[in-house]
Amino acid sequence: MAMEPAGHSPHSIADAIIKLNVGGKRFQTSKQTLTWIPNTFFTCLLEGRMPTMKDENGDIFIDRDPDAFVPVLNYLRTKEIDLRNISLSSVKHEAEFYGIMPLVRQLTLCENKSESGCGSLHFSAYLPSPTLPMPKSHKFNDASMKRVLSVTGHYNWIAASYAHCICCYKLTETLGWQLGFTSPYLANFAEKMALNVRVIGGALGDKMIAVASGSQIRLWSFGSVPVTQIGTFELYVSVDALFFVGSHLVAISHTGKIGVWHSTNQHWQKQDLMPITSWDAAAEFLLLGCRNGCIYYIDTQKFPLRMKDNDLLVTQLYKDPENHAVTALSVYLTPKGNYGGGGSGNWIEIAYGTSSGIVRVIVQHPETVGQGPQLLQTFTVHRNAITNVMLSEKNLISVCTEKHVRTWTVTRFRGMISTQPGSVPLASYRILILSNVQEPFYGLEAGNQIGPFGHRDGEQIFIQKVIPEINHLYVRLASTGERVCKIRSVDSSNITCHSVHECEGIGRLSSRLRKFFFTGHENGSIQVWDLSTALGDAHKLSENHLPSDGGPSECELQKILEQCDLASQSAQSTPIYGSIVSLTNIGTSPIPRRLNYNRAMSTSRLSLATNDSRNSWYRAADNRRHEPVEHESITVSSPKAVISDC
């Protein structure tokens, strides 16, 4: 018979032994073991501060994983943990549930032992949140005011947009990135912005920044001259794109209205066209893809002459053989040289995608000037509307509404695209993105596009940000989908936007272009990453390893998905697979960009994709090719989980 300690009754010893049923597996331990750490799940449970559930034997039932509970219980017994043969993430998850904070801190240190607050090898600079102009009274809290919504660049300058302010930074030789301009407080939300730091022929200075709010556009001049507000211009419809073509500021609305400001005579001109579904700019040419299947172009060099007639001289360049809406455009001008048409500068190549998922390539030969471009190639590999297309020196890349990417290797002869042996299929992959239709900031979709980004004569990349609120993302080669690097915020703040931009070499430090990756953050900071080094390292690594999927691994994806609720049934919080749902339609009657998300949504699905000076609106296909309807009305729907059928 077992001896009992003096002063302790059998009843008190029985009370000190706790019997647990964790997920069907039984455990016995002491009350002291479970409660030596204060304010945990077990202290609340045993002190009666939370309800308990007992099984048929009277044991306390806890509906958790029993295998993950074993290392947690051993830590409570010994204050030590054996990391062999256990999953750090699963044990940490259980420790967080039980409120065992000392164990959580230990496991967090083990997970982040190789991470540094100074960033990885590719981290280049940290721009802290600037002092933003504030009104005397405002209805936004400080956190929302600081959030970086989008970043764009031009030469050695970048511009960052906040809710009610624009800030510009310059890369200098000795001081690095320096704040060079801060706009006054903007009463209306800054939805779009455009930057040009080399305006030619303008009497108001060579650096200009423009911002669009709704249908209104404000333009400033800054730099060598005192900051001057050049003017406020009205398009009278929502501005869906704002960018510079040369020294000309261009504003576009999907309704078909175009606005142009010329830097020489400071003239603002508007003109109506067919509903616009895509655009691209190359040199002094602005190309517009329209819903009627036509591609139009505007030669901005003729603006000074045509403005007297109040005419932008919009000319039809090409019409799709099937009259499908042109939802994506990419123009490639062959480099000027000593071979063929490329030397004359008249050889123009255009790739475009349609609402039915078709990708076509058309070319303008020097010998056929005046006859229009000729159809060269047609690809019918997508079953959904095309959202992005990129024609570069080496590759043709297309993306559909389901973020399914197809790439081809382009064959060239003397710099010009050739059909012998023609474009060869290179890769097919998908970029998984879960987005939320209820974005708290209207311009958020403009700063979170996947790409492709990069100069047409170099390497293009995609940016994969799996969920909206996350502190890391993946950079992938556009040609093959392989991973270039993983970018993680150095201060653990969530990434709210991103951008890729090439900066010139400065002074004696360097003479070659450097490709940088910029991430805007919820705390107002901007973090700069050396993408040129990352691409070089990725090419070296690919020479010694077999190609692999460039997106997150299964383990990485599981960790990401733990941060969002996939089981939510509400239309406001359900993430969707595929592209971000837009706030506009491509019908002849626009709907407001700022929707009331609590209202009932219709059943059609729509998406919007923006990428610098290229953009496209499209209607998502419902497992069939979408035939354009002349007066079709397209509206926004509640989000649904969509699996790619390409």
XYZ file of C-alpha atoms in Angstrom:
646
model
C 0.000 0.000 0.000
C 1.391 3.383 -1.067
C 2.364 5.775 1.688
C 0.804 9.252 1.683
C 2.710 12.396 2.701
C 1.881 13.742 6.112
C -0.704 16.469 6.147
C -2.212 15.471 2.806
C -5.452 13.571 2.526
C -6.225 11.148 -0.314
C -8.864 13.618 -1.475
C -6.362 16.478 -1.836
C -3.938 14.277 -3.812
C -6.746 13.248 -6.143
C -7.609 16.896 -6.726
C -3.973 17.580 -7.621
C -4.022 14.983 -10.435
C -5.647 16.248 -13.618
C -6.928 13.814 -16.223
C -7.202 15.152 -19.753
C -8.713 13.769 -22.940
C -7.004 15.628 -25.787
C -8.466 14.673 -29.153
C -9.319 11.165 -27.905
C -5.933 10.492 -26.271
C -5.736 10.433 -22.460
C -3.135 12.259 -20.398
C -2.494 12.529 -16.647
C -0.529 15.326 -15.053
C -0.523 17.482 -11.951
C -2.354 20.733 -11.429
C 0.920 22.410 -10.536
C 2.425 21.402 -13.905
C -0.466 22.939 -15.821
C -0.691 26.167 -13.820
C 2.889 27.259 -13.025
C 2.677 29.740 -15.932
C 0.000 32.359 -15.115
C -2.801 33.520 -17.432
C -2.871 30.477 -19.694
C -5.639 28.295 -21.081
C -5.131 25.842 -18.223
C -5.226 28.401 -15.407
C -8.498 29.752 -16.746
C -9.853 26.231 -17.155
C -8.932 24.965 -13.685
C -9.909 28.188 -11.913
C -13.400 27.998 -13.376
C -13.065 31.098 -15.560
C -14.137 29.176 -18.661
C -16.594 26.305 -19.190
C -15.273 22.732 -19.262
C -16.394 19.711 -21.228
C -15.985 16.222 -19.764
C -16.160 12.802 -21.374
C -17.962 9.715 -20.108
C -15.120 9.034 -17.620
C -15.190 12.518 -16.184
C -11.923 13.548 -17.846
C -11.617 17.116 -19.151
C -12.040 16.998 -22.917
C -9.963 19.323 -25.149
C -10.616 19.110 -28.875
C -7.036 19.588 -30.088
C -4.309 17.562 -31.805
C -2.934 15.080 -29.227
C 0.421 14.649 -31.026
C 1.095 18.406 -30.975
C 0.026 18.512 -27.310
C 2.789 16.083 -26.244
C 5.729 18.537 -26.639
C 3.650 21.298 -25.013
C 2.970 19.125 -21.961
C 6.618 18.043 -21.790
C 7.670 21.700 -21.752
C 5.313 22.394 -18.855
C 6.834 19.435 -17.002
C 10.550 20.085 -17.624
C 10.758 23.684 -18.957
C 12.644 22.202 -21.907
C 11.639 21.129 -25.392
C 13.191 18.594 -27.752
C 13.067 20.006 -31.302
C 13.864 16.686 -32.954
C 11.116 15.117 -35.066
C 8.568 17.856 -34.434
C 7.024 20.549 -36.603
C 7.936 23.952 -35.217
C 4.950 25.652 -36.814
C 2.380 23.152 -35.506
C 3.801 23.128 -31.959
C 4.021 26.923 -31.972
C 0.405 27.064 -33.122
C -0.667 24.848 -30.222
C 1.425 26.837 -27.748
C -0.292 30.025 -28.919
C -3.684 28.394 -28.432
C -2.837 27.331 -24.873
C -1.246 30.706 -24.111
C 2.170 29.246 -23.203
C 4.014 32.462 -24.117
C 7.531 31.442 -22.941
C 7.341 28.469 -25.299
C 5.964 30.643 -28.108
C 8.917 33.031 -27.763
C 11.428 30.173 -27.845
C 9.886 28.637 -30.956
C 9.704 32.037 -32.660
C 13.418 32.552 -32.094
C 14.108 29.116 -33.544
C 12.023 29.901 -36.637
C 13.654 33.298 -37.195
C 17.224 32.406 -36.264
C 18.483 33.193 -39.799
C 16.457 36.393 -40.233
C 17.818 39.841 -39.495
C 16.222 43.214 -38.916
C 18.808 44.586 -41.355
C 17.359 42.510 -44.193
C 18.821 39.951 -46.573
C 21.566 40.368 -49.157
C 19.122 41.962 -51.575
C 17.930 44.641 -49.143
C 19.203 48.038 -50.320
C 17.559 50.912 -48.418
C 14.889 51.831 -45.880
C 12.890 55.037 -46.304
C 11.008 55.819 -43.079
C 7.524 57.246 -43.121
C 7.680 60.968 -43.974
C 5.890 63.702 -42.086
C 2.592 63.894 -43.920
C 0.470 67.055 -44.122
C -2.567 66.797 -41.874
C -5.776 68.828 -41.857
C -7.034 70.337 -38.637
C -9.825 67.791 -38.545
C -10.021 64.548 -40.493
C -12.114 61.412 -40.353
C -9.231 58.981 -41.059
C -7.107 57.615 -38.279
C -3.338 57.980 -38.343
C -2.758 54.389 -39.443
C -4.825 54.764 -42.597
C -3.170 58.092 -43.421
C 0.336 56.542 -43.308
C -0.381 53.509 -45.456
C 1.557 53.528 -48.768
C -0.906 52.848 -51.595
C 1.320 52.794 -54.681
C 4.865 53.518 -55.839
C 5.997 54.576 -59.313
C 9.341 55.693 -60.713
C 10.989 57.720 -63.469
C 14.770 57.751 -63.957
C 16.310 58.254 -60.469
C 13.088 59.458 -58.837
C 10.221 57.571 -57.243
C 6.821 58.802 -56.101
C 4.737 57.257 -53.319
C 1.028 57.887 -52.881
C -0.708 57.992 -49.533
C -4.387 58.474 -48.820
C -4.211 62.274 -49.059
C -0.637 63.056 -50.054
C 2.104 62.381 -52.638
C 5.829 62.213 -51.746
C 8.769 62.089 -54.181
C 12.281 60.766 -53.460
C 15.508 61.190 -55.439
C 18.462 58.791 -55.525
C 21.657 60.827 -54.960
C 25.289 59.771 -55.269
C 26.385 60.495 -51.703
C 23.207 60.581 -49.590
C 21.146 57.838 -51.175
C 17.378 58.320 -51.315
C 16.309 61.811 -50.249
C 12.842 63.329 -49.948
C 12.472 65.944 -52.687
C 8.782 66.870 -52.771
C 5.695 66.564 -50.604
C 2.324 67.625 -51.929
C -0.102 69.647 -49.828
C -2.960 67.834 -48.137
C -5.391 66.474 -50.724
C -9.006 66.736 -49.647
C -9.991 63.955 -52.050
C -8.492 60.480 -52.123
C -5.326 60.118 -54.257
C -6.362 57.320 -56.617
C -3.849 57.618 -59.485
C -0.532 59.386 -59.949
C 2.044 60.012 -62.696
C 5.677 61.174 -62.477
C 7.933 62.794 -65.088
C 11.314 64.251 -64.068
C 12.520 65.043 -67.596
C 9.877 67.233 -69.160
C 11.268 68.643 -72.406
C 10.342 72.070 -73.710
C 8.312 73.110 -70.719
C 8.611 76.616 -69.306
C 7.347 75.473 -65.899
C 10.276 73.228 -64.985
C 11.453 69.757 -65.925
C 9.934 67.764 -63.040
C 6.197 67.214 -62.725
C 3.880 65.099 -60.600
C 0.176 64.589 -61.266
C -2.528 63.019 -59.123
C -6.094 62.046 -59.999
C -9.018 61.955 -57.589
C -12.258 60.830 -59.175
C -12.583 62.905 -62.353
C -10.240 65.671 -61.215
C -6.510 65.920 -61.976
C -3.985 68.165 -60.203
C -0.542 68.875 -61.648
C 2.538 70.301 -59.875
C 5.988 71.361 -61.038
C 8.893 70.910 -58.616
C 12.668 70.560 -58.559
C 14.855 73.355 -59.917
C 12.005 75.875 -59.743
C 9.841 76.617 -56.692
C 6.991 74.170 -56.231
C 4.126 75.402 -58.399
C 0.655 74.030 -58.907
C 0.264 74.191 -62.668
C -3.453 73.626 -62.632
C -6.472 71.499 -61.907
C -8.091 69.753 -64.851
C -11.456 68.047 -65.172
C -12.206 64.926 -67.240
C -15.863 64.801 -66.038
C -15.675 60.995 -65.747
C -13.649 58.747 -63.458
C -9.933 58.717 -64.320
C -8.858 55.103 -64.680
C -5.284 55.696 -65.871
C -2.862 58.592 -65.532
C 0.607 58.594 -67.120
C 3.055 60.595 -69.225
C 3.794 59.918 -72.885
C 6.929 61.927 -73.486
C 6.182 65.332 -71.975
C 2.427 64.957 -72.358
C 0.165 64.054 -69.449
C -2.529 61.585 -70.501
C -5.683 60.704 -68.587
C -7.924 57.854 -69.747
C -11.380 56.695 -68.728
C -12.813 53.326 -69.686
C -15.891 55.160 -70.948
C -13.834 56.315 -73.933
C -12.864 59.820 -72.859
C -9.218 60.901 -73.204
C -7.613 64.004 -71.710
C -4.188 65.355 -72.731
C -2.090 68.183 -71.264
C 0.783 69.495 -73.399
C 3.826 70.889 -71.609
C 4.758 73.431 -74.319
C 1.547 75.453 -74.538
C -0.046 74.241 -71.258
C -3.190 73.284 -73.159
C -5.697 70.765 -71.727
C -7.740 68.931 -74.334
C -10.437 66.249 -74.120
C -11.840 63.932 -76.753
C -14.364 61.076 -76.844
C -13.667 57.670 -78.336
C -15.121 54.183 -78.204
C -15.115 52.516 -74.739
C -11.442 51.789 -73.977
C -10.434 48.368 -72.655
C -6.602 48.508 -72.824
C -3.673 50.735 -73.731
C 0.089 50.905 -74.099
C 2.653 53.560 -74.953
C 5.910 53.304 -76.910
C 8.142 56.258 -77.753
C 5.739 59.048 -78.847
C 2.886 56.677 -79.710
C -0.174 55.983 -77.563
C -2.138 52.864 -78.534
C -5.682 52.220 -77.352
C -7.513 48.896 -77.463
C -11.286 49.302 -77.559
C -14.334 47.286 -76.903
C -15.337 47.213 -80.573
C -12.216 45.156 -81.400
C -10.243 48.061 -82.869
C -6.766 49.314 -81.988
C -6.333 53.068 -82.337
C -3.168 55.148 -82.081
C -2.297 58.751 -81.355
C 0.985 60.299 -82.484
C 1.784 62.744 -79.692
C 4.422 64.487 -81.824
C 1.566 66.087 -83.763
C -0.104 67.553 -80.669
C 1.102 71.158 -81.140
C -0.319 71.239 -84.666
C -3.599 69.463 -83.988
C -4.516 71.283 -80.797
C -5.467 74.333 -82.815
C -8.242 72.207 -84.314
C -9.082 70.683 -80.920
C -8.417 67.240 -82.412
C -6.122 64.538 -81.022
C -5.984 62.877 -84.450
C -7.051 59.402 -83.296
C -6.383 56.919 -86.114
C -7.580 53.334 -86.438
C -4.591 51.012 -86.760
C -6.078 47.525 -86.779
C -9.339 45.653 -86.244
C -9.575 42.205 -84.686
C -10.767 39.619 -87.247
C -13.497 38.399 -84.868
C -14.390 41.860 -83.476
C -13.548 40.776 -79.928
C -12.715 43.427 -77.323
C -8.972 44.143 -77.103
C -8.332 43.656 -73.384
C -4.502 43.770 -73.309
C -1.859 45.510 -75.438
C 1.932 45.416 -75.727
C 4.009 47.348 -78.265
C 7.610 46.484 -79.116
C 9.734 48.844 -81.208
C 12.700 47.016 -82.725
C 16.017 48.617 -81.748
C 17.374 50.991 -84.351
C 20.405 49.529 -86.062
C 21.866 48.598 -89.402
C 19.607 45.717 -90.210
C 16.437 45.794 -92.268
C 13.389 47.667 -91.137
C 14.757 47.995 -87.620
C 17.263 50.540 -88.880
C 14.526 52.751 -90.277
C 12.528 52.610 -87.061
C 9.347 51.674 -88.948
C 9.192 48.046 -87.818
C 6.558 47.917 -85.071
C 5.380 44.721 -83.374
C 2.169 44.559 -81.354
C 0.840 41.707 -79.235
C -2.717 41.927 -77.963
C -5.212 39.759 -76.092
C -8.970 39.641 -76.392
C -12.004 39.070 -74.209
C -12.333 35.575 -75.710
C -8.827 34.516 -74.579
C -7.101 34.787 -77.967
C -3.568 36.228 -78.239
C -2.465 37.695 -81.574
C 0.759 39.248 -82.868
C 0.646 41.861 -85.641
C 3.589 43.615 -87.313
C 4.085 46.809 -89.309
C 6.715 46.330 -92.042
C 8.627 49.278 -93.534
C 7.366 48.170 -96.936
C 3.728 48.142 -95.825
C 3.564 51.600 -94.270
C 0.189 52.992 -95.260
C -1.380 49.556 -95.572
C -1.653 48.851 -91.863
C -0.168 46.067 -89.681
C -0.324 42.463 -90.843
C -1.462 39.529 -88.702
C 1.557 37.318 -87.959
C 0.522 34.784 -85.295
C -2.553 33.652 -83.342
C -2.611 31.650 -80.097
C -5.786 30.112 -78.630
C -4.403 28.474 -75.479
C -6.436 30.484 -72.936
C -10.090 29.852 -72.146
C -10.517 33.082 -70.201
C -10.171 36.755 -71.059
C -6.604 38.057 -71.392
C -5.622 40.636 -68.761
C -1.929 41.200 -69.496
C 0.329 40.575 -72.457
C 4.018 41.400 -72.909
C 6.018 41.183 -76.135
C 9.740 41.558 -75.493
C 12.957 40.871 -77.329
C 13.047 37.223 -76.250
C 9.577 36.246 -75.059
C 5.848 36.584 -75.515
C 3.951 36.406 -72.213
C 0.191 36.320 -71.655
C -1.945 36.219 -68.502
C -5.673 35.487 -68.263
C -8.258 36.334 -65.618
C -7.407 33.207 -63.616
C -3.728 34.254 -63.384
C -2.775 31.428 -65.727
C 0.470 32.369 -67.525
C 1.634 31.114 -70.911
C 5.051 32.025 -72.341
C 6.712 31.532 -75.704
C 10.279 31.990 -76.960
C 10.311 34.542 -79.781
C 12.478 33.837 -82.820
C 14.128 36.891 -84.381
C 16.129 37.491 -87.544
C 18.210 40.670 -87.659
C 16.237 41.973 -84.715
C 12.829 41.411 -86.286
C 10.313 38.757 -85.252
C 10.334 35.729 -87.519
C 7.986 32.827 -88.228
C 10.850 30.427 -88.943
C 10.738 28.396 -86.753
C 8.261 30.746 -85.068
C 7.322 31.222 -81.433
C 8.066 28.097 -79.386
C 6.040 27.313 -76.225
C 8.243 27.811 -73.189
C 6.222 27.532 -69.957
C 2.733 27.250 -68.510
C 2.043 27.970 -64.852
C -0.356 29.716 -62.504
C 0.192 32.489 -59.969
C -1.979 31.824 -56.925
C -3.417 34.977 -55.387
C -6.175 35.251 -52.806
C -7.714 38.704 -52.721
C -10.543 40.306 -50.815
C -13.185 42.276 -52.673
C -13.669 44.632 -49.737
C -10.490 46.676 -49.950
C -10.442 49.602 -47.485
C -8.535 51.822 -49.926
C -9.743 52.555 -53.421
C -6.355 52.703 -55.157
C -5.015 49.500 -53.620
C -5.393 47.400 -56.783
C -3.141 49.789 -58.740
C -0.154 49.112 -56.473
C -0.493 45.326 -56.245
C -0.414 44.087 -59.816
C 1.446 40.860 -60.583
C 3.165 42.150 -63.746
C 4.981 41.259 -65.889
C 7.423 44.022 -64.908
C 10.694 44.885 -66.591
C 12.193 46.445 -69.688
C 11.234 44.802 -72.980
C 14.892 44.298 -73.857
C 15.682 42.595 -70.552
C 14.262 40.053 -68.113
C 10.646 40.336 -66.993
C 9.353 39.226 -63.600
C 6.079 38.518 -61.827
C 5.321 39.500 -58.239
C 3.269 37.001 -56.241
C 1.597 38.341 -53.128
C -0.604 35.480 -52.005
C -2.889 37.346 -49.581
C -3.494 41.101 -49.173
C -2.220 41.446 -45.597
C 1.206 39.799 -45.476
C 4.804 40.854 -44.821
C 6.480 38.856 -47.596
C 6.069 38.060 -51.283
C 7.725 36.111 -54.087
C 9.591 37.374 -57.155
C 9.372 34.985 -60.125
C 10.860 34.911 -63.606
C 8.110 35.695 -66.085
C 9.599 33.464 -68.776
C 9.617 30.230 -66.745
C 7.835 30.982 -63.460
C 10.892 30.011 -61.408
C 11.566 31.821 -58.137
C 14.066 34.671 -58.155
C 13.881 35.469 -54.453
C 11.593 35.858 -51.485
C 11.191 39.410 -50.187
C 10.372 39.789 -46.488
C 9.759 43.102 -44.745
C 12.735 44.009 -42.540
C 10.467 45.505 -39.869
C 7.769 42.784 -40.140
C 5.182 45.326 -41.328
C 2.677 44.206 -43.950
C 3.417 45.049 -47.576
C 0.664 47.217 -49.057
C 2.054 47.823 -52.573
C 5.053 47.144 -54.765
C 6.770 48.397 -57.910
C 9.760 47.558 -60.145
C 11.896 50.366 -61.572
C 15.310 50.767 -63.207
C 17.549 53.610 -62.009
C 20.524 55.055 -63.830
C 24.055 54.704 -62.524
C 25.110 57.740 -60.522
C 28.365 59.563 -61.109
C 31.517 57.596 -60.452
C 29.738 54.778 -58.629
C 28.238 53.070 -61.649
C 27.262 53.741 -65.236
C 24.844 50.890 -65.813
C 21.181 50.619 -65.028
C 20.226 49.011 -61.733
C 16.866 47.328 -61.329
C 15.212 47.998 -57.958
C 12.150 46.548 -56.306
C 10.176 48.903 -54.066
C 7.718 47.788 -51.386
C 5.340 50.194 -49.650
C 4.188 49.293 -46.139
C 1.301 49.848 -43.771
C 3.481 51.932 -41.438
C 4.310 54.409 -44.216
C 7.839 53.186 -44.908
C 9.289 52.238 -48.291
C 11.832 49.431 -48.522
C 14.196 49.137 -51.504
C 15.593 45.847 -52.810
C 18.405 45.220 -55.311
C 16.655 43.211 -57.997
C 19.650 43.174 -60.364
C 21.687 41.191 -57.832
C 18.752 38.878 -57.141
C 18.312 38.120 -60.858
C 22.033 37.437 -61.222
C 22.011 35.046 -58.284
C 18.909 33.288 -59.638
C 20.542 32.685 -63.032
C 23.649 31.217 -61.386
C 21.509 28.952 -59.227
C 19.392 27.755 -62.165
C 22.520 26.593 -63.997
C 23.218 24.048 -61.243
C 19.692 22.980 -60.287
C 16.662 21.580 -62.027
C 13.776 24.021 -62.630
C 11.190 24.135 -59.852
C 7.952 25.887 -59.041
C 8.719 29.490 -58.203
C 5.740 30.133 -55.955
C 5.419 29.254 -52.281
C 6.030 25.631 -51.333
C 3.288 23.570 -49.713
C 4.650 24.359 -46.248
C 4.992 28.070 -47.052
C 1.497 28.180 -48.506
C 0.060 26.463 -45.439
C 1.635 29.098 -43.186
C 0.207 31.856 -45.367
C -3.277 30.363 -45.368
C -3.229 30.200 -41.574
C -3.350 34.010 -41.629
C -6.671 34.223 -43.474
C -10.121 32.756 -43.036
C -11.036 30.601 -46.026
C -14.207 29.323 -44.390
C -15.956 32.680 -44.121
C -19.362 32.738 -45.771
C -19.777 36.493 -45.994
C -19.366 38.185 -49.355
C -17.281 40.870 -47.724
C -14.554 38.595 -46.368
C -14.327 35.630 -48.745
C -11.015 35.556 -50.595
C -11.146 34.751 -54.294
C -8.749 32.847 -56.486
C -7.590 34.815 -59.452
C -7.558 38.493 -60.171
C -8.693 41.377 -58.047
C -12.317 42.308 -58.566
C -12.551 45.782 -60.004
C -14.746 48.702 -59.109
C -15.618 49.650 -62.691
C -17.307 48.092 -65.683
C -16.643 48.320 -69.360
C -20.164 49.195 -70.325
C -21.124 52.524 -71.792
C -22.504 53.675 -68.439
C -19.872 53.817 -65.700
C -20.552 52.864 -62.109
C -18.943 54.667 -59.167
C -15.428 53.540 -58.218
C -16.275 53.838 -54.529
C -18.915 51.194 -54.017
C -21.018 50.533 -50.961
C -19.764 47.033 -50.148
C -22.802 46.269 -48.003
C -25.158 46.530 -50.948
C -26.328 43.443 -52.818
C -24.018 42.512 -55.662
C -25.105 41.272 -59.081
C -24.090 37.978 -60.646
C -21.580 39.035 -63.310
C -17.870 38.989 -62.583
C -15.448 41.688 -63.613
C -11.767 42.415 -63.097
C -9.336 45.281 -63.570
C -5.562 45.017 -64.030
C -3.145 47.933 -64.159
C 0.554 47.967 -64.960
C 2.266 51.353 -65.310
C 1.235 52.760 -68.718
C -0.593 49.559 -69.697
C -4.025 48.607 -68.508
C -6.941 46.377 -69.348
C -10.527 45.877 -68.353
C -12.172 42.594 -69.048
C -15.117 40.443 -68.204
C -14.257 37.061 -66.744
C -15.371 34.241 -68.999
C -17.778 31.677 -67.572
C -16.097 28.542 -68.971
C -16.764 29.723 -72.511
C -15.437 32.297 -74.902
C -17.024 35.689 -74.400
C -18.554 37.144 -77.529
C -18.754 40.948 -77.297
C -22.210 42.470 -77.158
C -22.554 45.972 -78.515
C -24.465 47.498 -75.576
C -23.712 44.955 -72.894
C -23.888 46.117 -69.281
C -21.282 44.557 -67.010
C -21.367 44.963 -63.232
C -19.553 43.740 -60.151
C -20.445 40.547 -58.322
C -19.816 38.907 -55.014
C -16.495 37.029 -55.019
C -16.358 33.316 -55.586
C -13.633 30.715 -55.490
C -12.465 30.217 -59.064
C -10.213 27.431 -60.297
C -8.360 28.012 -63.577
C -9.787 26.094 -66.525
C -6.880 26.959 -68.841
